[in-house]
GROMACS .gro file of C-alpha atoms in nm:
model
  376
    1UNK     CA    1  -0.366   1.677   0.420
    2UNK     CA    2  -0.508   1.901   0.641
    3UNK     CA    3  -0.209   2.158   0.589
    4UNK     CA    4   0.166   2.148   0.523
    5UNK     CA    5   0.323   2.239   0.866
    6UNK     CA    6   0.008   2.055   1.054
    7UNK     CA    7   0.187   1.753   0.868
    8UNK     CA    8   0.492   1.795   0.931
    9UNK     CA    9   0.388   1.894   1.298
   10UNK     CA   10   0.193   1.568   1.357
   11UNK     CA   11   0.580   1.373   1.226
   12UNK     CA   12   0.762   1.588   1.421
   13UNK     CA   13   0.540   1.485   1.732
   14UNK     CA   14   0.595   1.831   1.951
   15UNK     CA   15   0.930   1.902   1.825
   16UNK     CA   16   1.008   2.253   1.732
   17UNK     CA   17   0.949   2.344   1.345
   18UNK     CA   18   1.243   2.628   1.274
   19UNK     CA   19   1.210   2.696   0.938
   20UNK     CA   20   1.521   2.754   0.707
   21UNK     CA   21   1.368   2.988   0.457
   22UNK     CA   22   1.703   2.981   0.222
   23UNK     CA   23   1.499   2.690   0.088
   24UNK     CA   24   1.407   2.725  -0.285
   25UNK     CA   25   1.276   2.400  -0.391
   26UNK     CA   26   0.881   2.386  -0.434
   27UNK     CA   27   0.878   1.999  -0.287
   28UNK     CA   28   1.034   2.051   0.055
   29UNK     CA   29   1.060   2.248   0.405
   30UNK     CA   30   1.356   2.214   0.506
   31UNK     CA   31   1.362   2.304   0.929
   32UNK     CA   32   1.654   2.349   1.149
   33UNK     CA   33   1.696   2.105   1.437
   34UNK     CA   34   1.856   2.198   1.783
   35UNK     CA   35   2.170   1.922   1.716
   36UNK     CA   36   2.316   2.124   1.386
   37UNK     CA   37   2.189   1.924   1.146
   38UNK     CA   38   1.848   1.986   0.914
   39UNK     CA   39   1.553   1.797   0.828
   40UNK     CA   40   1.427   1.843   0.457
   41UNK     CA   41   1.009   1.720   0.435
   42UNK     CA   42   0.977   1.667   0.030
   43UNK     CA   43   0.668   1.616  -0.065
   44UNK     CA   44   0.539   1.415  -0.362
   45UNK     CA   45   0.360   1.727  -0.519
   46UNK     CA   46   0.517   2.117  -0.478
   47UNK     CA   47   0.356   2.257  -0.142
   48UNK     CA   48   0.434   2.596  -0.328
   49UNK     CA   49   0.287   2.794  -0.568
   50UNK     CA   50   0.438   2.792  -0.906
   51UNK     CA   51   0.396   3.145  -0.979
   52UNK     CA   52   0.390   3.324  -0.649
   53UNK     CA   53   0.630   3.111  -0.485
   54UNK     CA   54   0.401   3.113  -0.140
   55UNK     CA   55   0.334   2.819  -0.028
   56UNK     CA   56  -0.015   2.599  -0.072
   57UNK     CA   57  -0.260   2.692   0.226
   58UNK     CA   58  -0.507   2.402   0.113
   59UNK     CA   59  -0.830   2.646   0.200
   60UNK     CA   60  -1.124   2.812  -0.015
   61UNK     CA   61  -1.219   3.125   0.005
   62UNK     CA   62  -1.537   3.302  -0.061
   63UNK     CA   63  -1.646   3.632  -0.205
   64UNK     CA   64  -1.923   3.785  -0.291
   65UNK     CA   65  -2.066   3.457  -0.349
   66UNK     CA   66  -1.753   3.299  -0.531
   67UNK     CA   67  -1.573   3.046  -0.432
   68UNK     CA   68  -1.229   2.953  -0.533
   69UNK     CA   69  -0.862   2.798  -0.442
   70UNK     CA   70  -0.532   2.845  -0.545
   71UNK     CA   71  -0.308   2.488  -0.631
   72UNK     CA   72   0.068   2.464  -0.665
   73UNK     CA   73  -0.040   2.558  -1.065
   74UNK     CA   74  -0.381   2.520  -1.021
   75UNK     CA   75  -0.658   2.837  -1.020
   76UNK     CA   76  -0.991   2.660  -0.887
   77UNK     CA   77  -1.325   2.843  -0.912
   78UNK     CA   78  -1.597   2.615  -0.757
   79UNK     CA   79  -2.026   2.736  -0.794
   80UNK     CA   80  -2.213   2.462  -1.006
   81UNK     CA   81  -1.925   2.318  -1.120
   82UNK     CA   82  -1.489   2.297  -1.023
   83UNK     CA   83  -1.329   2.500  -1.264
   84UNK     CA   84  -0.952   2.401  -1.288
   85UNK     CA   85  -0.691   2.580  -1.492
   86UNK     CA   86  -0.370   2.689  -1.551
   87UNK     CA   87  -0.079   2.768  -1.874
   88UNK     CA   88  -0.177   2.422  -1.971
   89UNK     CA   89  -0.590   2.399  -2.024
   90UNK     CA   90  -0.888   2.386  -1.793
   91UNK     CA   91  -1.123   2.117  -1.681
   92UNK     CA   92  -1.445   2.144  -1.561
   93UNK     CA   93  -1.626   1.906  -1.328
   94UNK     CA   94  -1.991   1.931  -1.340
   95UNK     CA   95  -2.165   1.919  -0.985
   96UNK     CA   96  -2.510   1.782  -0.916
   97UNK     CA   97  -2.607   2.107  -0.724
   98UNK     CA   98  -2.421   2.424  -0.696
   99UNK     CA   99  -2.211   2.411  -0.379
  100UNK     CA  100  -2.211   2.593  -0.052
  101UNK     CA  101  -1.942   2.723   0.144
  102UNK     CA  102  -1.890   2.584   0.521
  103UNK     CA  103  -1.618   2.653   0.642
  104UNK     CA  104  -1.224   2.716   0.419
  105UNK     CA  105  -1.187   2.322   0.473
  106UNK     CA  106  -1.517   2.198   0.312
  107UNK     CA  107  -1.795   2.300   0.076
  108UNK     CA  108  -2.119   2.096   0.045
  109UNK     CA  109  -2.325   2.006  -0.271
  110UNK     CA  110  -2.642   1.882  -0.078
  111UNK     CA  111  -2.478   1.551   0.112
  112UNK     CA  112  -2.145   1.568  -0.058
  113UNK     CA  113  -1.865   1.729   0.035
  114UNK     CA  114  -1.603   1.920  -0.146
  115UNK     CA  115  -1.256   1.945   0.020
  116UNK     CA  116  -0.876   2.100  -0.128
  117UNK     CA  117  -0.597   1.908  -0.267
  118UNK     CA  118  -0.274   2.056  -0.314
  119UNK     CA  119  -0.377   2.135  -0.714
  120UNK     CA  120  -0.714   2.092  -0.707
  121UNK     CA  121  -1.004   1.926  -0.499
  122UNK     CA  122  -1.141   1.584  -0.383
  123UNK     CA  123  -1.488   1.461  -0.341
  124UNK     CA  124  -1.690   1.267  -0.134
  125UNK     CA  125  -2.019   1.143  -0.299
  126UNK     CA  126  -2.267   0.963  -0.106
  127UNK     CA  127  -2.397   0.652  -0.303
  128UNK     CA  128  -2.648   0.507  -0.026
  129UNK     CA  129  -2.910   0.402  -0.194
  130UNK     CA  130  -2.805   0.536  -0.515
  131UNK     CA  131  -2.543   0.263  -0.558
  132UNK     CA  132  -2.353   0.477  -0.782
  133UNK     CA  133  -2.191   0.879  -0.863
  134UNK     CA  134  -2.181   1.020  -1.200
  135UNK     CA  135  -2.019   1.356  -1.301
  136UNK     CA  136  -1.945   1.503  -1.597
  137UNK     CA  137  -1.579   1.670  -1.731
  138UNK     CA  138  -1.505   1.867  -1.988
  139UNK     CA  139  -1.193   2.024  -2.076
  140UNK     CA  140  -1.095   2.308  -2.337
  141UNK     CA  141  -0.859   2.085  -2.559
  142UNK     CA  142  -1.014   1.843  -2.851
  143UNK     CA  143  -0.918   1.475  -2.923
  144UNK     CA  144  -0.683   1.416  -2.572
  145UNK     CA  145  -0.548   1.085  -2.509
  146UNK     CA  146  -0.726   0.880  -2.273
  147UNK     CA  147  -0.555   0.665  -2.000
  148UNK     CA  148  -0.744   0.524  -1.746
  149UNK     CA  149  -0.844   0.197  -1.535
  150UNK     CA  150  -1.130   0.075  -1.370
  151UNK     CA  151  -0.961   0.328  -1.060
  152UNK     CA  152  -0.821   0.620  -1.241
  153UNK     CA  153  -0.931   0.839  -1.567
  154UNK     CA  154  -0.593   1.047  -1.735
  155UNK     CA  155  -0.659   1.287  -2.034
  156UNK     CA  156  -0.275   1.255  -2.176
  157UNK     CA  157  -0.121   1.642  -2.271
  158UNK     CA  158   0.182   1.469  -2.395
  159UNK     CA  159   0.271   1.070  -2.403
  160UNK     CA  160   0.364   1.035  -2.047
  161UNK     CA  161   0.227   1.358  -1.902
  162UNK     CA  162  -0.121   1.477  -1.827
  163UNK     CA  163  -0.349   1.755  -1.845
  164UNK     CA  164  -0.536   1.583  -1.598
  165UNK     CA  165  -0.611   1.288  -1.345
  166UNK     CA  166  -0.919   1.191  -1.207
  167UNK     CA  167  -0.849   0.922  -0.910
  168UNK     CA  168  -1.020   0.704  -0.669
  169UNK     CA  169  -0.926   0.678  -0.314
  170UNK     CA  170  -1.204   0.452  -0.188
  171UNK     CA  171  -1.500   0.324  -0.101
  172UNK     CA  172  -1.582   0.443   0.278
  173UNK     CA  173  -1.796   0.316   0.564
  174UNK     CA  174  -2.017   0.620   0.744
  175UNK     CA  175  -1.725   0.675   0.961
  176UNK     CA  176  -1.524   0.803   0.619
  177UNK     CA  177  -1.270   0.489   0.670
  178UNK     CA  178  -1.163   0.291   0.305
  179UNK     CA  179  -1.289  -0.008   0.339
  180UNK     CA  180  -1.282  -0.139  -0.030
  181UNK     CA  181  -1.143   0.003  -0.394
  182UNK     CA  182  -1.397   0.221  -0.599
  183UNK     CA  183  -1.469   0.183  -0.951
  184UNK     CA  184  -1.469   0.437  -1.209
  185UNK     CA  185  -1.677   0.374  -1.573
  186UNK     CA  186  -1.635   0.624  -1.829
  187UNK     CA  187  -1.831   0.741  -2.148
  188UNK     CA  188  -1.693   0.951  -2.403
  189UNK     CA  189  -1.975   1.245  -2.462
  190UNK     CA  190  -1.813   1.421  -2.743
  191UNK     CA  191  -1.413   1.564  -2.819
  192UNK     CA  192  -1.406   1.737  -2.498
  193UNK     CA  193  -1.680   1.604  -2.293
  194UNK     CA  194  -1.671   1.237  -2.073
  195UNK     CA  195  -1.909   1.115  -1.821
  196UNK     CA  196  -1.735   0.952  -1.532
  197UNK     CA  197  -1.934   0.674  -1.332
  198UNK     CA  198  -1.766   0.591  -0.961
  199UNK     CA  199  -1.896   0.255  -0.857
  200UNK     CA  200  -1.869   0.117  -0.496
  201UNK     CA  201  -1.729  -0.215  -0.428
  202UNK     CA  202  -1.840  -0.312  -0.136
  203UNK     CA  203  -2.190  -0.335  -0.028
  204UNK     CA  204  -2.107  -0.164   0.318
  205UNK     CA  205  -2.042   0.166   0.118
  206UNK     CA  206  -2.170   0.455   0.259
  207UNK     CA  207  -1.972   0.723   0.024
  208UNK     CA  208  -1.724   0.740  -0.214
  209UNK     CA  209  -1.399   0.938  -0.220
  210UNK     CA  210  -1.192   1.065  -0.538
  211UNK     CA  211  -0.981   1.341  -0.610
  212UNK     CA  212  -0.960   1.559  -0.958
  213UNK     CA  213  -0.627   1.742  -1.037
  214UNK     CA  214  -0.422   1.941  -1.287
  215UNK     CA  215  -0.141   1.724  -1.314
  216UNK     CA  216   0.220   1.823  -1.141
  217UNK     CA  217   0.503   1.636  -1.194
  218UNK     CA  218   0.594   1.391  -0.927
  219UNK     CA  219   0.860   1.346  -0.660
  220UNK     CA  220   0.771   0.983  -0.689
  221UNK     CA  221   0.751   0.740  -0.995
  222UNK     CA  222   0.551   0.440  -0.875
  223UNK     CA  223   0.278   0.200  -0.963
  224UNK     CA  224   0.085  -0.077  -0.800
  225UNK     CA  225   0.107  -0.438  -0.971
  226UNK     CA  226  -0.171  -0.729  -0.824
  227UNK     CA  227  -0.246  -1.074  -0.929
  228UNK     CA  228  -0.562  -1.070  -0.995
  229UNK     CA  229  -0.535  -0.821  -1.294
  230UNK     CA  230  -0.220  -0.925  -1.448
  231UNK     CA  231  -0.177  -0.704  -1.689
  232UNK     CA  232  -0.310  -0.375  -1.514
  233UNK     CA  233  -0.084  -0.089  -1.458
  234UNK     CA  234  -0.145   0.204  -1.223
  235UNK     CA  235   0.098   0.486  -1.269
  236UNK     CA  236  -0.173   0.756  -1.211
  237UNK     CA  237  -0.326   0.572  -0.960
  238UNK     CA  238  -0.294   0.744  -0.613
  239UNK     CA  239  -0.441   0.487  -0.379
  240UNK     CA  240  -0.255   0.155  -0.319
  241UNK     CA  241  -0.442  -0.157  -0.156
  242UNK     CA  242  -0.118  -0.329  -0.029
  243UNK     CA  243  -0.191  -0.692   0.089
  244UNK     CA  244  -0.490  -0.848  -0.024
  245UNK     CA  245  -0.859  -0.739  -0.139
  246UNK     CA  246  -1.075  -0.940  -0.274
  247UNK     CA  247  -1.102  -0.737  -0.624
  248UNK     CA  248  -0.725  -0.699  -0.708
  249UNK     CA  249  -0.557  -1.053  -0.507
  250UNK     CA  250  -0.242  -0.956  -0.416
  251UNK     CA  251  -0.118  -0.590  -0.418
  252UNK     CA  252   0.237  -0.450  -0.436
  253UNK     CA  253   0.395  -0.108  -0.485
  254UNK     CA  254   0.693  -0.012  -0.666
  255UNK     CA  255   0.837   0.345  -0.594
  256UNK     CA  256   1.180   0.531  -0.682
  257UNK     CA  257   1.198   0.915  -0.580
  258UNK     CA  258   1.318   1.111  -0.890
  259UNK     CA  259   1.627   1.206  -0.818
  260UNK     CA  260   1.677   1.565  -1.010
  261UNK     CA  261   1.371   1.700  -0.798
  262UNK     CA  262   1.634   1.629  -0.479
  263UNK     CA  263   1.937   1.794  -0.627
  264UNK     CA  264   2.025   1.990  -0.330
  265UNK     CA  265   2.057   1.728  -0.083
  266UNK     CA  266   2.281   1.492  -0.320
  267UNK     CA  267   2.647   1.612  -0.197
  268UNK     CA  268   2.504   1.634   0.182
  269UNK     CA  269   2.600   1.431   0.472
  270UNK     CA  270   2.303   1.215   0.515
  271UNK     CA  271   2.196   1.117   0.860
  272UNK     CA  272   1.857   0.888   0.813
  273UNK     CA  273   1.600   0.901   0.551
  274UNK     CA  274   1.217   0.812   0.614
  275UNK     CA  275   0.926   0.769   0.338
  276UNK     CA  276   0.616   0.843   0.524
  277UNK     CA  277   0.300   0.730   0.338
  278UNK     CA  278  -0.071   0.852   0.435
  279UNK     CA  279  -0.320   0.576   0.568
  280UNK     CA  280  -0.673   0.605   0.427
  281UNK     CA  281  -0.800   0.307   0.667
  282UNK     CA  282  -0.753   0.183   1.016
  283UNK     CA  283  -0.605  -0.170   0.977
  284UNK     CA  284  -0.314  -0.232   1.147
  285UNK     CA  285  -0.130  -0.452   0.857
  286UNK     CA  286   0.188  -0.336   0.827
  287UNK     CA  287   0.394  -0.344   0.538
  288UNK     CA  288   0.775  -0.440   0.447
  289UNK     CA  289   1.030  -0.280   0.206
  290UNK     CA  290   1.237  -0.451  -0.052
  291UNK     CA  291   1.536  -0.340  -0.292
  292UNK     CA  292   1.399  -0.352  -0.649
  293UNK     CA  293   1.626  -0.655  -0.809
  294UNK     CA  294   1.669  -0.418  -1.154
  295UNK     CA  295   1.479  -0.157  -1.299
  296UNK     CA  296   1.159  -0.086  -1.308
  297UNK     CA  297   0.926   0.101  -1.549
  298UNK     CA  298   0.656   0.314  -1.399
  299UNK     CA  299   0.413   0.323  -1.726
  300UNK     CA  300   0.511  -0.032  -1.802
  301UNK     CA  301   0.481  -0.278  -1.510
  302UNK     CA  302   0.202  -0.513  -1.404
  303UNK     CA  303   0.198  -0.814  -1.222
  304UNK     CA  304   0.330  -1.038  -1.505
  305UNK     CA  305   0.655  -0.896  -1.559
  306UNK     CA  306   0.692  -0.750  -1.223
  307UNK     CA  307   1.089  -0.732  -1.116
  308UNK     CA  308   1.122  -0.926  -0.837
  309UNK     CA  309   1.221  -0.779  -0.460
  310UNK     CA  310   1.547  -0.847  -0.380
  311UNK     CA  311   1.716  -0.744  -0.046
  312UNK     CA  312   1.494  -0.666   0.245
  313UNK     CA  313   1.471  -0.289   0.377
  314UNK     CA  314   1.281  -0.275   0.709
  315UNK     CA  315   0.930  -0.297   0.816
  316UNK     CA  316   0.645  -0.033   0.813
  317UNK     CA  317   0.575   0.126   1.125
  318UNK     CA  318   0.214   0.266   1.198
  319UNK     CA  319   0.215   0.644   1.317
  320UNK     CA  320  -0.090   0.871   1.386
  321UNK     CA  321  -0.240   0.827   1.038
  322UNK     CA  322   0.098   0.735   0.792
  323UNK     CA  323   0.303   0.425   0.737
  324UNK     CA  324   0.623   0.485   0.762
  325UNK     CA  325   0.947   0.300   0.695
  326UNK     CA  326   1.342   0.387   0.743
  327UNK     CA  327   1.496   0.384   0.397
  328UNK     CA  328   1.824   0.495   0.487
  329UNK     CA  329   2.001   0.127   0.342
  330UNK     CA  330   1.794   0.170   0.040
  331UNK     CA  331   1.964   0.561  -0.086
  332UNK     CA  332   2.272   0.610   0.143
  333UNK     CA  333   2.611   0.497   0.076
  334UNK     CA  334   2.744   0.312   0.407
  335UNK     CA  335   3.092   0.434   0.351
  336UNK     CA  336   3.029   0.809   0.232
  337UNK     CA  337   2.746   0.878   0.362
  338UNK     CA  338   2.528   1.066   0.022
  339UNK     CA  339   2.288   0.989  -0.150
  340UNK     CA  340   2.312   0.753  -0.339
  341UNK     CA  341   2.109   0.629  -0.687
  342UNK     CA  342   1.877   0.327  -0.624
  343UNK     CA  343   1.703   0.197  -0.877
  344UNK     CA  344   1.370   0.201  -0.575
  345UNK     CA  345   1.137  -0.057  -0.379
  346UNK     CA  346   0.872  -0.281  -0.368
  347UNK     CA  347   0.618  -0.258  -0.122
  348UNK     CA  348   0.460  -0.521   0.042
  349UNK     CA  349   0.245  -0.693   0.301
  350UNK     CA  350   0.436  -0.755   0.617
  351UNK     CA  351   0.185  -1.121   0.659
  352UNK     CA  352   0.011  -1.292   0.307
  353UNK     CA  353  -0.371  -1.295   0.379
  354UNK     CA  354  -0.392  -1.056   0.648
  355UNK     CA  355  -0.588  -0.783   0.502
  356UNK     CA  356  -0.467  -0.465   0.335
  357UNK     CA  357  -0.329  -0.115   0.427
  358UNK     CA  358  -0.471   0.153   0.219
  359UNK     CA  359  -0.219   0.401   0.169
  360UNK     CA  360  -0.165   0.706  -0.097
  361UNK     CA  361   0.115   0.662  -0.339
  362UNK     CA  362   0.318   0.897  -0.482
  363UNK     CA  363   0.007   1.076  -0.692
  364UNK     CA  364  -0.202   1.207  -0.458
  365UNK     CA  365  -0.249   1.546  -0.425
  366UNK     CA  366  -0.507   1.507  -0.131
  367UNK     CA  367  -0.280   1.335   0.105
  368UNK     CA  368   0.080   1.359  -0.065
  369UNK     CA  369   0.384   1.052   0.038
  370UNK     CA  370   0.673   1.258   0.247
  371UNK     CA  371   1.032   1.182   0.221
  372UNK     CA  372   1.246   1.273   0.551
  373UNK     CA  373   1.546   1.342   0.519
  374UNK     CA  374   1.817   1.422   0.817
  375UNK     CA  375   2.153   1.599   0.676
  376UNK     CA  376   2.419   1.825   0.758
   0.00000   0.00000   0.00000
């Protein structure tokens, strides 16, 4: 995400942005449109601070020969390592060199590059000829829970919240397109301290891409199921494969938007809602949308009790970087027009076997999901 209104610019495709400022939810803009009605753009993380209230500006700044960002809850001081912290604890990512500042968009540690997230940063190591990254973290808290997969590394605050989330987007070709999952390996050094170990999949790999956040909560609960590692659950995952790589089989994506982070729209007169998703690659498989036949659970799913889909939704449609897909059947009532409670979706390839779409789910930070929503 290169910036919140460039986002919502690039949607909007040269229509005016008129911002309502009466807004006071941290997901969402909410704009004016020239027919009467509004457009709310939530966002799957808060695009505004949590203590200033301003919104995110996704830049660094430099002074005096520091370097730092500010998150949604998130202060970020960056020199030989990313320090991350807020009310909660601090991280700290260790950095092979101590980084340089090129521009408010990107810093550079040698051939890797640095850039912002929306509460804290994502990297792009380059593993040519190295054939792996490896970083250590340390945060100020002994003994946290660890969740993690061979794709994402959690140190648990409470049960089902983190302090932190360490994710990989991808494995890229020298153009930066995903072209294959990453791996991450992990080694616990001592009660604070792990080593993380990002592993390419695909021989083609000329970098690898992962982002490193204080945790938010979510606009989004979702997690990606696949067949050929059954019992693998992603919640904290914030890449999805959808269709068919050759490490996970089959991919699908279940999402439901949390409803009390949407309070404000729930007694509106909805007009059309839209879940935009970020594209991390160039294929052109598209995806389709089905009704969840009961509920799901986030933490709990995997491919061998997956729920199966039940009523069709519509079809993705491929826009200037996002897939994006009318949801209006799935949460508005036909006769009231509101909001209405859904127990969510499943998310799937369009054709079996045609490749996959690499898209961010509902926990990235770097390129964050956007609901649309039309009301009056």
């Amino acid at each position: 995400m290169h910036s919140v209104l460039n986002e919502i610019t690039r949607l909007r495709k040269g229509a005016p942005v008129v911002i309502d400022y009466r807004n006071s939810n941290r997901y969402r803009l909410v704009l004016s449109e020239s027919n009467g009605t509004k457009t709310a753009y939530y966002f799957a993380t808060p695009i505004y601070n949590r203590t200033s209230r301003k919104m995110i500006d996704l830049r660094f700044y430099s002074n005096g020969g520091r370097i730092f960002a500010s998150g949604s809850n998130a202060n970020i001081t960056i020199s030989d390592n990313v320090r991350m912290e807020n009310a909660d604890g601090s991280c700290i990512v260790n950095l092979p060199q101590k980084a340089d500042f090129i521009s408010d968009r990107e810093l550079h540690c040698g051939a890797d590059v640095i850039y912002p997230t929306s509460n804290g940063i994502a990297y792009k190591g380059v593993i040519k000829g190295k054939g792996s990254l490896t970083l250590d973290i340390e945060v100020d808290q002994p003994f946290l829970q660890v969740r993690c997969n061979d794709r994402c590394f959690a140190l648990m605050k409470e049960k089902f919240r983190p302090l932190m989330v360490i994710s990989c987007i991808g494995t890229l070709d020298f153009s930066g397109n995903v072209i294959a999952p990453a791996r991450i390996e992990y080694q616990k050094l001592t009660d604070k301290k792990y080593r993380l170990t990002f592993i390419p999949t695909s021989p083609l790999g000329h970098s690898i891409l992962f982002e490193a956040n204080l945790y938010e909560n979510k606009l989004f609960q979702d997690t990606t199921v696949e067949s050929k590692n059954t019992s693998v659950n992603n919640a904290f995952g914030s890449v999805g494969f959808i269709g068919d790589t050759d490490l996970y089989g089959e991919q699908w994506l279940y999402s439901r938007p949390d409803y009390s982070r949407m309070s404000e729209i729930m007694d509106k007169r909805i007009e059309k809602v839209v879940l935009h998703m970020p594209k991390f690659n160039q294929s052109r498989v598209e995806c389709s949308a089905f009704k969840v036949a009961s509920r799901f659970c986030s933490f709990g799913s995997n491919w061998s009790n997956k729920i199966v889909g039940d009523v069709p939704i519509s079809d993705s449609v491929s826009t200037d970087g996002y897939q994006s897909i009318d949801i209006t059947s799935l949460l508005v009532d036909k006769r009231m027009r509101t909001i209405q409670y859904s127990e969510g979706l499943i998310l799937k390839s369009k054709v079996k076997g045609s490749g996959f779409s690499a898209i961010a789910t509902g926990d990235s930070y770097f390129a964050p999901q956007i609901l649309e929503v039309n009301f009056r």
